[in-house]
mmCIF file with all atom_site columns, C-alpha atoms in Angstrom:
data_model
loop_
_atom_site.group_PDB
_atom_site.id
_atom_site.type_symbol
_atom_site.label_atom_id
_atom_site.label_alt_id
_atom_site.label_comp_id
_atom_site.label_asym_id
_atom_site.label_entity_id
_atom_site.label_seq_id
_atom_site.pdbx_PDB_ins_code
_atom_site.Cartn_x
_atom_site.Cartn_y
_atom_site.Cartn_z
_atom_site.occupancy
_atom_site.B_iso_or_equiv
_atom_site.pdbx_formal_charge
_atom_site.auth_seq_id
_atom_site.auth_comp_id
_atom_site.auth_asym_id
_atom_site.auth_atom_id
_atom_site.pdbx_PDB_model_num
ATOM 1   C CA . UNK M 1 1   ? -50.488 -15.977 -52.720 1.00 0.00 ? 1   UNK M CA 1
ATOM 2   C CA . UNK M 1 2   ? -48.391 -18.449 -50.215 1.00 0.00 ? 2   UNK M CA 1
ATOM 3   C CA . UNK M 1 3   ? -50.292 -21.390 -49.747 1.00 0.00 ? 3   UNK M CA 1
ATOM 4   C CA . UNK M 1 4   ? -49.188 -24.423 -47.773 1.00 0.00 ? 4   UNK M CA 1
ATOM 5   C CA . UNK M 1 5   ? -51.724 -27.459 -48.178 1.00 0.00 ? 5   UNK M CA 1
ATOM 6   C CA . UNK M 1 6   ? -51.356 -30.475 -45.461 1.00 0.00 ? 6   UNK M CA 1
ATOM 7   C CA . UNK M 1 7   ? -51.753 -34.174 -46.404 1.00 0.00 ? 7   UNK M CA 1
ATOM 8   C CA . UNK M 1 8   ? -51.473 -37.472 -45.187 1.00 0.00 ? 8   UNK M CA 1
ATOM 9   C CA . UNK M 1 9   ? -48.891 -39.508 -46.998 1.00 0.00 ? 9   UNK M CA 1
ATOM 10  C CA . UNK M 1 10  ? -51.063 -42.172 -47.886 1.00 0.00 ? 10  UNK M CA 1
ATOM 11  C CA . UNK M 1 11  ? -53.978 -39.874 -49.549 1.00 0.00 ? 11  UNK M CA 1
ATOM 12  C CA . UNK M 1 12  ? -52.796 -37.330 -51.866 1.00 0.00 ? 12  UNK M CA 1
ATOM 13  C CA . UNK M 1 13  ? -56.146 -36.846 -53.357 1.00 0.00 ? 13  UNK M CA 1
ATOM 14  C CA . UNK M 1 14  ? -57.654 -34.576 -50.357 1.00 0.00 ? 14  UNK M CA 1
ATOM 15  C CA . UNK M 1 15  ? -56.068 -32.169 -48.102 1.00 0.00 ? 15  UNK M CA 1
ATOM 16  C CA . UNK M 1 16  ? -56.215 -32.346 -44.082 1.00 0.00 ? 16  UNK M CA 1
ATOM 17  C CA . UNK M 1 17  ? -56.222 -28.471 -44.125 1.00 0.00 ? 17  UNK M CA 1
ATOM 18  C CA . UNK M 1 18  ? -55.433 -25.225 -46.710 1.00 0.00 ? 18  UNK M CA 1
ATOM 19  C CA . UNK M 1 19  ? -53.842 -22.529 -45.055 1.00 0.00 ? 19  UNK M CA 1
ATOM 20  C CA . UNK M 1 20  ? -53.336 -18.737 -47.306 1.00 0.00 ? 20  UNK M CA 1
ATOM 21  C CA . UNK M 1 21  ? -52.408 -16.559 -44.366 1.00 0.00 ? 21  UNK M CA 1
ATOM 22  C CA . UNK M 1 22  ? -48.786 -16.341 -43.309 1.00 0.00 ? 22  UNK M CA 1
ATOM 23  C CA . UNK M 1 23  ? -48.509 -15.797 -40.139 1.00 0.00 ? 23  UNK M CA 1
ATOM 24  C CA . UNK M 1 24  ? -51.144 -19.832 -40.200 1.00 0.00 ? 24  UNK M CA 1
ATOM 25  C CA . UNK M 1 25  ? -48.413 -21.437 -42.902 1.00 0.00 ? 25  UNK M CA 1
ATOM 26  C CA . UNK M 1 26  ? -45.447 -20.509 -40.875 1.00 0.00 ? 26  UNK M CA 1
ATOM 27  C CA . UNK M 1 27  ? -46.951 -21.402 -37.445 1.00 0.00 ? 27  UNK M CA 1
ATOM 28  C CA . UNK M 1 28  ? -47.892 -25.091 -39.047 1.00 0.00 ? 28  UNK M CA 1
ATOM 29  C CA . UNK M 1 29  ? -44.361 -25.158 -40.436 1.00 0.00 ? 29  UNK M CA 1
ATOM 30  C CA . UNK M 1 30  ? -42.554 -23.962 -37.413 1.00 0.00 ? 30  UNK M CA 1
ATOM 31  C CA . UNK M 1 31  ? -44.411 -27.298 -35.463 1.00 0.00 ? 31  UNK M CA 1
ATOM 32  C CA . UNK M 1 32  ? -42.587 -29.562 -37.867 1.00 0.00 ? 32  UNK M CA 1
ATOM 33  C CA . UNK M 1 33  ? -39.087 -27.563 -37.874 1.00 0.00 ? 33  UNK M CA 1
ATOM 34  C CA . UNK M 1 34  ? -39.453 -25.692 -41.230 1.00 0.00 ? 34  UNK M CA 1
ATOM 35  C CA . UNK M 1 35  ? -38.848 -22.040 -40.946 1.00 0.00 ? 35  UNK M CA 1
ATOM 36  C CA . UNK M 1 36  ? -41.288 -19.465 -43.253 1.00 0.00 ? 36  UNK M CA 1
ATOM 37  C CA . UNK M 1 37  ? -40.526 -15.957 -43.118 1.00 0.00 ? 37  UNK M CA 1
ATOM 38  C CA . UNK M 1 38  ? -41.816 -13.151 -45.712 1.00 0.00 ? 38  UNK M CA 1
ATOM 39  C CA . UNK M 1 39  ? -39.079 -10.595 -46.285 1.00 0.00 ? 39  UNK M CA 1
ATOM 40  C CA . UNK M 1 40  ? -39.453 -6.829  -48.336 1.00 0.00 ? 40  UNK M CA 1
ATOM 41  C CA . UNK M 1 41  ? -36.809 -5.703  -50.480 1.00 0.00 ? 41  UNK M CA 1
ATOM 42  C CA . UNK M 1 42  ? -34.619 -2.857  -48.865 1.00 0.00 ? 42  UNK M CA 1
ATOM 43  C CA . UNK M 1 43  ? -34.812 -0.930  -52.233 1.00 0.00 ? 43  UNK M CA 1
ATOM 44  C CA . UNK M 1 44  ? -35.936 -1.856  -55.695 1.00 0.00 ? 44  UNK M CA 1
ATOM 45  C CA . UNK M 1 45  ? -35.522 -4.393  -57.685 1.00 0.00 ? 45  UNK M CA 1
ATOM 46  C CA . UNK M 1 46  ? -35.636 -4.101  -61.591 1.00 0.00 ? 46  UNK M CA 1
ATOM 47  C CA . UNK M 1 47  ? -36.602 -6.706  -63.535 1.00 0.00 ? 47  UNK M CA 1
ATOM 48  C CA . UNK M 1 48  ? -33.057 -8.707  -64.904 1.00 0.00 ? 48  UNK M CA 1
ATOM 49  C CA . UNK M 1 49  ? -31.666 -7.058  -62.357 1.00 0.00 ? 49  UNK M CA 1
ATOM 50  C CA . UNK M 1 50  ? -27.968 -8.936  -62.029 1.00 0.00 ? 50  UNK M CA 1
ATOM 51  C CA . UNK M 1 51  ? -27.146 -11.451 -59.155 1.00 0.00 ? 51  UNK M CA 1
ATOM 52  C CA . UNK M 1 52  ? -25.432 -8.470  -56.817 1.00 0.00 ? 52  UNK M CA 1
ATOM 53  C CA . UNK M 1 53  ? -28.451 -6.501  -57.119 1.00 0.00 ? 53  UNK M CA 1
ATOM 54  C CA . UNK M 1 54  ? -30.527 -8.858  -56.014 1.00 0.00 ? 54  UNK M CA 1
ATOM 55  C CA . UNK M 1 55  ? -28.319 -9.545  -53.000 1.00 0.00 ? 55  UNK M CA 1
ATOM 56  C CA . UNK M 1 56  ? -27.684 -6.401  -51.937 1.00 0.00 ? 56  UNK M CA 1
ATOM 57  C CA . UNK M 1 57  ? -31.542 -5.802  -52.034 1.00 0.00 ? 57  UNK M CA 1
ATOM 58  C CA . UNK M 1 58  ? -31.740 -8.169  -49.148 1.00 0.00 ? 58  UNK M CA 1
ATOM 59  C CA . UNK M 1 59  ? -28.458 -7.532  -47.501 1.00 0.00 ? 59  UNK M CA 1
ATOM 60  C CA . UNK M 1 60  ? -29.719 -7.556  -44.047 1.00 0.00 ? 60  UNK M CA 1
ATOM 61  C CA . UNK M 1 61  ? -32.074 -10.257 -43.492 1.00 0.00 ? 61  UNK M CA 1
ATOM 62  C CA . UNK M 1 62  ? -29.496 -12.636 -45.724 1.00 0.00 ? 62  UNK M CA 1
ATOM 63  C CA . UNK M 1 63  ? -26.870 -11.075 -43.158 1.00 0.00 ? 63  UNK M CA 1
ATOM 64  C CA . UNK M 1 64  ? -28.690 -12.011 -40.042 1.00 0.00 ? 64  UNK M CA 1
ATOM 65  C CA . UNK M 1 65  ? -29.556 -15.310 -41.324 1.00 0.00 ? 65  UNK M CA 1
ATOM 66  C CA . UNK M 1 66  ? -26.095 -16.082 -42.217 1.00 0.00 ? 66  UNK M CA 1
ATOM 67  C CA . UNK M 1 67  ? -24.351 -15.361 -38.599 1.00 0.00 ? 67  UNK M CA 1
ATOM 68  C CA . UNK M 1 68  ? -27.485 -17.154 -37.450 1.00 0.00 ? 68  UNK M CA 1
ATOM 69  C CA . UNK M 1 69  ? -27.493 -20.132 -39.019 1.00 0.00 ? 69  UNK M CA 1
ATOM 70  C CA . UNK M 1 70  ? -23.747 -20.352 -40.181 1.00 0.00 ? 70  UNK M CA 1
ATOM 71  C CA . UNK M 1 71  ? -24.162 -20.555 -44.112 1.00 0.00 ? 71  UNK M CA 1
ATOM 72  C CA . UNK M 1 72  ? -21.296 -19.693 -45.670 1.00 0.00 ? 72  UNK M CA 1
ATOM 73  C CA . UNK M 1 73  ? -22.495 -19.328 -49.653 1.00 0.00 ? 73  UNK M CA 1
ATOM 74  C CA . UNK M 1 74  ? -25.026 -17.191 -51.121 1.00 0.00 ? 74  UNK M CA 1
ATOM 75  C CA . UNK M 1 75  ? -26.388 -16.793 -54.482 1.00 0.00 ? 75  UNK M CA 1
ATOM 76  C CA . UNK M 1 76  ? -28.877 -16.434 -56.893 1.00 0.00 ? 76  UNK M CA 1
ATOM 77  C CA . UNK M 1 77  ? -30.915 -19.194 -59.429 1.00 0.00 ? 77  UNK M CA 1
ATOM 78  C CA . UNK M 1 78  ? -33.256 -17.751 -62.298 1.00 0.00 ? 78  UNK M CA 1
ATOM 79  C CA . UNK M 1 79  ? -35.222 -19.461 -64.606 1.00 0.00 ? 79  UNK M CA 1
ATOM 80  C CA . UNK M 1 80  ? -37.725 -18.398 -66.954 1.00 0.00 ? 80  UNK M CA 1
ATOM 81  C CA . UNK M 1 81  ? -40.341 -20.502 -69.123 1.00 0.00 ? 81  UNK M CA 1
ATOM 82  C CA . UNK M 1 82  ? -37.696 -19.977 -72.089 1.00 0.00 ? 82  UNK M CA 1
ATOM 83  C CA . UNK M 1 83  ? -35.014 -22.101 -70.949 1.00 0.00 ? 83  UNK M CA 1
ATOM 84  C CA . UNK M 1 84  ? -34.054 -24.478 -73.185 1.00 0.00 ? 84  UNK M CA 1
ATOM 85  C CA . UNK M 1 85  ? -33.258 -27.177 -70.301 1.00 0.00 ? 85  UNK M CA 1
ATOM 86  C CA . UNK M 1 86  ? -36.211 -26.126 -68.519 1.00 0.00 ? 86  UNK M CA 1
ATOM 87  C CA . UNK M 1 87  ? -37.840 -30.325 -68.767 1.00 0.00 ? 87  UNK M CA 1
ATOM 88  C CA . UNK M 1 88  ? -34.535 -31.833 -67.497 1.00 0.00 ? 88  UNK M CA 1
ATOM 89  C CA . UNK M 1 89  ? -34.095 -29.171 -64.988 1.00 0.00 ? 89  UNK M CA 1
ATOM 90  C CA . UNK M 1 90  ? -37.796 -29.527 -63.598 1.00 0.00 ? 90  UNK M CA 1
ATOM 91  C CA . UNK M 1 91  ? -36.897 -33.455 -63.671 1.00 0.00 ? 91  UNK M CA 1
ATOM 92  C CA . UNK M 1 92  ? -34.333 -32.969 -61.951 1.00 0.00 ? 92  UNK M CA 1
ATOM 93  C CA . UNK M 1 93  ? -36.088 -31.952 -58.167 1.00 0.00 ? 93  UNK M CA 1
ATOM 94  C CA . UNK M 1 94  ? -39.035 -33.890 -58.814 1.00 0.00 ? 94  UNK M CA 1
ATOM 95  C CA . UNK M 1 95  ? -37.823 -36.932 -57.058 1.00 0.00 ? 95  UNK M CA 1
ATOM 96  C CA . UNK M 1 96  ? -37.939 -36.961 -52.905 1.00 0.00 ? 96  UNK M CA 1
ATOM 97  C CA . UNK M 1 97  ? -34.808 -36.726 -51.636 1.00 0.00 ? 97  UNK M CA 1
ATOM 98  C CA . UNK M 1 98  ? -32.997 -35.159 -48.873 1.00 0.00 ? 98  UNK M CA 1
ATOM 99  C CA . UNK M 1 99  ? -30.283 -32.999 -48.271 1.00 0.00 ? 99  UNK M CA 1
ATOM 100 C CA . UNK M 1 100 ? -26.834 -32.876 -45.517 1.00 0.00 ? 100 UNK M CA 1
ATOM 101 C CA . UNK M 1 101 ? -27.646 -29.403 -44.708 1.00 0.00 ? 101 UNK M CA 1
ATOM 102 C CA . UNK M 1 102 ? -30.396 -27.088 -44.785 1.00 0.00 ? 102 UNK M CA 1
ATOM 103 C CA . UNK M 1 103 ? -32.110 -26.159 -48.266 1.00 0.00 ? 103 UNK M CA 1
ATOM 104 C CA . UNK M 1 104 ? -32.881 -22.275 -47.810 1.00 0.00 ? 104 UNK M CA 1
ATOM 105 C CA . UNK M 1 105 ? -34.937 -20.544 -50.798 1.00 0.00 ? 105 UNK M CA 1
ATOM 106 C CA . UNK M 1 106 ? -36.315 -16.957 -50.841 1.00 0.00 ? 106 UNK M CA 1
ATOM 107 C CA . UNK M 1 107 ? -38.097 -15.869 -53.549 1.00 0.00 ? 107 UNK M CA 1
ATOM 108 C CA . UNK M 1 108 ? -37.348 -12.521 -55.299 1.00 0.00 ? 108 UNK M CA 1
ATOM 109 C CA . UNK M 1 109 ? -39.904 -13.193 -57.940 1.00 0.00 ? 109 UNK M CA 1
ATOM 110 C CA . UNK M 1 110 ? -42.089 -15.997 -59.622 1.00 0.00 ? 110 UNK M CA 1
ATOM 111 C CA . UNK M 1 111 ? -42.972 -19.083 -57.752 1.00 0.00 ? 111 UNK M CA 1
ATOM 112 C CA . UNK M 1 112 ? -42.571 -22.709 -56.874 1.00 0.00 ? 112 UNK M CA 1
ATOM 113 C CA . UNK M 1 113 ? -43.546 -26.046 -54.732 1.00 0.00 ? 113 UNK M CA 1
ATOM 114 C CA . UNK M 1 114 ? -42.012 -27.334 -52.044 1.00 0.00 ? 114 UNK M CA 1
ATOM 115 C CA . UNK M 1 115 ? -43.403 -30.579 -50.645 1.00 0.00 ? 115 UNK M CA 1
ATOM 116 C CA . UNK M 1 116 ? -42.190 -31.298 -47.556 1.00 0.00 ? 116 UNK M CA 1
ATOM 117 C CA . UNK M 1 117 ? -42.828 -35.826 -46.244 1.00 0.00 ? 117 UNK M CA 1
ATOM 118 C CA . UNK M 1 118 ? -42.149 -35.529 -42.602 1.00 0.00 ? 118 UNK M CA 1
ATOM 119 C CA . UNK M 1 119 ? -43.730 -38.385 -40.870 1.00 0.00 ? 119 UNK M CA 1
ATOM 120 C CA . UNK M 1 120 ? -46.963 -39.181 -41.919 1.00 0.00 ? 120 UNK M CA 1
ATOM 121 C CA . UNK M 1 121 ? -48.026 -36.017 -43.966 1.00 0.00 ? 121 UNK M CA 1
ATOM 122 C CA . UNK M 1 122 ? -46.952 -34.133 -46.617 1.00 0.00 ? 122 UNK M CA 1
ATOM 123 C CA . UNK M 1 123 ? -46.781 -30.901 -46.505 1.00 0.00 ? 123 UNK M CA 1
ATOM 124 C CA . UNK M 1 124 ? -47.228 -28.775 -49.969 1.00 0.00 ? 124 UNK M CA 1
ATOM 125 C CA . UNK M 1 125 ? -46.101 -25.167 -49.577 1.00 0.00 ? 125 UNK M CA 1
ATOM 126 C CA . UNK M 1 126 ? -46.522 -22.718 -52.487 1.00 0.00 ? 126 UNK M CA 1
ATOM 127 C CA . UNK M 1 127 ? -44.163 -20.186 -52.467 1.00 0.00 ? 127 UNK M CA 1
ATOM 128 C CA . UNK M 1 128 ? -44.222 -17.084 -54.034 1.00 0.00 ? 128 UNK M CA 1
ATOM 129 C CA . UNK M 1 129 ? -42.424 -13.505 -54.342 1.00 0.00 ? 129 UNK M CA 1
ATOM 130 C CA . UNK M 1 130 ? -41.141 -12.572 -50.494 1.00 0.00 ? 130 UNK M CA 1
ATOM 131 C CA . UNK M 1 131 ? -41.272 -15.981 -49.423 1.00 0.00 ? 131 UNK M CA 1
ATOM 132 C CA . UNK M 1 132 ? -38.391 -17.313 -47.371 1.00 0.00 ? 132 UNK M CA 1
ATOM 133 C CA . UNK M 1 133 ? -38.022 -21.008 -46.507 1.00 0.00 ? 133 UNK M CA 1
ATOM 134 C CA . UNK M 1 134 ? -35.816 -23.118 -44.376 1.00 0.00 ? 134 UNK M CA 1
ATOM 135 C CA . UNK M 1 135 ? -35.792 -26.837 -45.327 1.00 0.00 ? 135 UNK M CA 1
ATOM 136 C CA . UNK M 1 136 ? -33.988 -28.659 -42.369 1.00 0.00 ? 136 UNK M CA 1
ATOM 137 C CA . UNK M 1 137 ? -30.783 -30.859 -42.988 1.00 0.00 ? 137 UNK M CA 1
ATOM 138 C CA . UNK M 1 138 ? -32.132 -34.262 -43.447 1.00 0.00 ? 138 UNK M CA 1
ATOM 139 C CA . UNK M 1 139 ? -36.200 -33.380 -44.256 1.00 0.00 ? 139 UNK M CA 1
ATOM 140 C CA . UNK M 1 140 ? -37.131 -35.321 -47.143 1.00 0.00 ? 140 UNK M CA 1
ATOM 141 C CA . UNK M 1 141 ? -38.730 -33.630 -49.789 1.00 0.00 ? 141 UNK M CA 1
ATOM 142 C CA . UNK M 1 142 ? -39.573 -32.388 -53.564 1.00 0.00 ? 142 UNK M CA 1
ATOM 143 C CA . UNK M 1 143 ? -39.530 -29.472 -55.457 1.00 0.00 ? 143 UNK M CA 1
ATOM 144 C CA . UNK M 1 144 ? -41.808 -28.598 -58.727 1.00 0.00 ? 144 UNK M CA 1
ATOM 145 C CA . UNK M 1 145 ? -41.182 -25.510 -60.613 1.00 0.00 ? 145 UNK M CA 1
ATOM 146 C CA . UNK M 1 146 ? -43.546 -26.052 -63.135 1.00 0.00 ? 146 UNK M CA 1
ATOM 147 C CA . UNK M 1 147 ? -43.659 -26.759 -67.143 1.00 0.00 ? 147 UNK M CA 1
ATOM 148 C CA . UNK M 1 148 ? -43.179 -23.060 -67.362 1.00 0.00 ? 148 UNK M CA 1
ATOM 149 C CA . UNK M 1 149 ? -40.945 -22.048 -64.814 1.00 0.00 ? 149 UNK M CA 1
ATOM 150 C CA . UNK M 1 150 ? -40.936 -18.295 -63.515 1.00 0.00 ? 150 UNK M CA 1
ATOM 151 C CA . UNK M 1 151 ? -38.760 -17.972 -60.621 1.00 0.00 ? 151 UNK M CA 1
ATOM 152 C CA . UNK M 1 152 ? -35.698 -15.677 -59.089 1.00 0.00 ? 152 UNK M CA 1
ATOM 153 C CA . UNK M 1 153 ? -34.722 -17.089 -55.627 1.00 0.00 ? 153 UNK M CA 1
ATOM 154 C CA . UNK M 1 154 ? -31.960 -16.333 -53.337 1.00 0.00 ? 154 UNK M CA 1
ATOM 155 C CA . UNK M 1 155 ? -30.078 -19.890 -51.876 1.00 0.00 ? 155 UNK M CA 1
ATOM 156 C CA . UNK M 1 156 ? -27.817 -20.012 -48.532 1.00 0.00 ? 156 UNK M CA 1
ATOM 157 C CA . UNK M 1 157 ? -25.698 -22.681 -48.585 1.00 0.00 ? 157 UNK M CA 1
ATOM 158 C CA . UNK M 1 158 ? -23.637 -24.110 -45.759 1.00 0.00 ? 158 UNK M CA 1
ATOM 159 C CA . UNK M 1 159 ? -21.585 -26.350 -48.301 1.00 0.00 ? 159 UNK M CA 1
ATOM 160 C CA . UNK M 1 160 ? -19.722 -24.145 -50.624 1.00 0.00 ? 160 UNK M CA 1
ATOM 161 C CA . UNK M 1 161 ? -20.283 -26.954 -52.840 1.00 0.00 ? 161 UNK M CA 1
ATOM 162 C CA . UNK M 1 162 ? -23.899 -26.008 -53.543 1.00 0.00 ? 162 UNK M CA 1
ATOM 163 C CA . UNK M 1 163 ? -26.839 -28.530 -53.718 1.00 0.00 ? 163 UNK M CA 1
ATOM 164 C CA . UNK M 1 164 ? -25.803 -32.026 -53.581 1.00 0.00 ? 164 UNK M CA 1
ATOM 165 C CA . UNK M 1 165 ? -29.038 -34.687 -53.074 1.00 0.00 ? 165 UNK M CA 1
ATOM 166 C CA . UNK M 1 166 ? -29.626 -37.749 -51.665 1.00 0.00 ? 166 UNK M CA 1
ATOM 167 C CA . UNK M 1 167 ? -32.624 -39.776 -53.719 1.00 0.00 ? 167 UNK M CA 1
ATOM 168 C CA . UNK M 1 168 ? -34.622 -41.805 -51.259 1.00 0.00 ? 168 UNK M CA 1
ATOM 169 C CA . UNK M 1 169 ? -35.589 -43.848 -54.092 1.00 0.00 ? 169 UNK M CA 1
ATOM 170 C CA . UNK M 1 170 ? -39.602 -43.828 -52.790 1.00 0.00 ? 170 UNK M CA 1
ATOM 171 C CA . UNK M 1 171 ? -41.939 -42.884 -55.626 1.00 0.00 ? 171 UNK M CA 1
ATOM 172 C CA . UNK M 1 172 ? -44.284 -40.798 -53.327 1.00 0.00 ? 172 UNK M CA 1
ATOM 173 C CA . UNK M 1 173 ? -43.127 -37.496 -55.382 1.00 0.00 ? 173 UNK M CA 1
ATOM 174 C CA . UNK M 1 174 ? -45.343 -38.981 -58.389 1.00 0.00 ? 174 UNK M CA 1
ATOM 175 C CA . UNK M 1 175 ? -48.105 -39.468 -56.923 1.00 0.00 ? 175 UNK M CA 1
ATOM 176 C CA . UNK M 1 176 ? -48.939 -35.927 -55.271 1.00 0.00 ? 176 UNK M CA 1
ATOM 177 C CA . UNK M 1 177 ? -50.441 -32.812 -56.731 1.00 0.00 ? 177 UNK M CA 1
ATOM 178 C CA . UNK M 1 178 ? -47.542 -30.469 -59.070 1.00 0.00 ? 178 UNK M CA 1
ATOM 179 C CA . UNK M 1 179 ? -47.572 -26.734 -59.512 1.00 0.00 ? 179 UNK M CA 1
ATOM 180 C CA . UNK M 1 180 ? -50.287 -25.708 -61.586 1.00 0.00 ? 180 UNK M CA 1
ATOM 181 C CA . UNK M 1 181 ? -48.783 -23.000 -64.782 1.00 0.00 ? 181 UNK M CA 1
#
């Protein structure tokens, strides 16, 4: 279940609110310029199915959003609990930092947290299978996939480069709750 969980910056101990329904998380997230979406698969997907698969599964929502929103790269990142890099890869998001253009996510399968510090609050947002999310260019923020990561997602990219990061260097990141295995 999709759960988005609002702090204040200074008090990561306690939750302002806990919102579960979807049409509530992406209404909260819309007021702060995140988009949230849930999308359904235009036909199955089997499990290990390859990157194309997956794609063409979701043909045309990523379609739409691409003229939309001008990305010009799409793909797909998997990672099971297996990995062998799985620590250093976790590591790696963990820190807040921001992006140049828009981070865009939607999850095929699995799940992970995206913790959003836009002015005063934080805003935790669990995301799981059918979940579509629109980080803004510039939003500073985390992301935990857990000690055991289980995830497919599809990214958008405008920069054909992929995901480049800027760290702000703040410490916040360590100090609020992680995704629970």
């Amino acid at each position: 279940m999709s759960v988005l969980s609002v702090y204040q910056a200074f008090a990561p101990d306690v939750p302002l609110k806990v919102l579960t329904h979807g049409d509530d998380i992406a209404t909260t997230l819309a007021e702060v310029g995140v988009r949230f979406e849930r999308w359904e698969a235009n036909a199955p997907i089997a499990a290990g199915a390859s990157q194309e698969a997956v794609i063409a599964a979701y043909r045309p929502q990523i379609d739409a959003l691409m003229r939309e929103r001008g990305y010009v790269t799409v793909d797909v990142v998997s990672l099971a609990s297996d990995h062998p890099q799985k620590a250093e890869l976790r590591a790696k998001f963990l820190d807040e930092h921001r992006h140049a253009e828009d981070e865009v996510r939607f999850f095929v399968a699995g799940r992970g947290l995206f913790s959003l510090h836009i002015g005063e609050n934080v805003y935790a947002v669990e995301c799981v299978k059918n979940d579509l999310i629109s980080v803004p260019a510039g939003t500073l923020h985390w992301f935990d996939m857990g000690e055991n990561p289980h995830f497919v997602a599809i990214r958008l990219f405008n920069n054909p480069e992929g995901w480049v990061a800027q760290f702000s260097g703040d410490d916040i990141a360590s100090r609020f709750p992680r995704l629970e295995d």
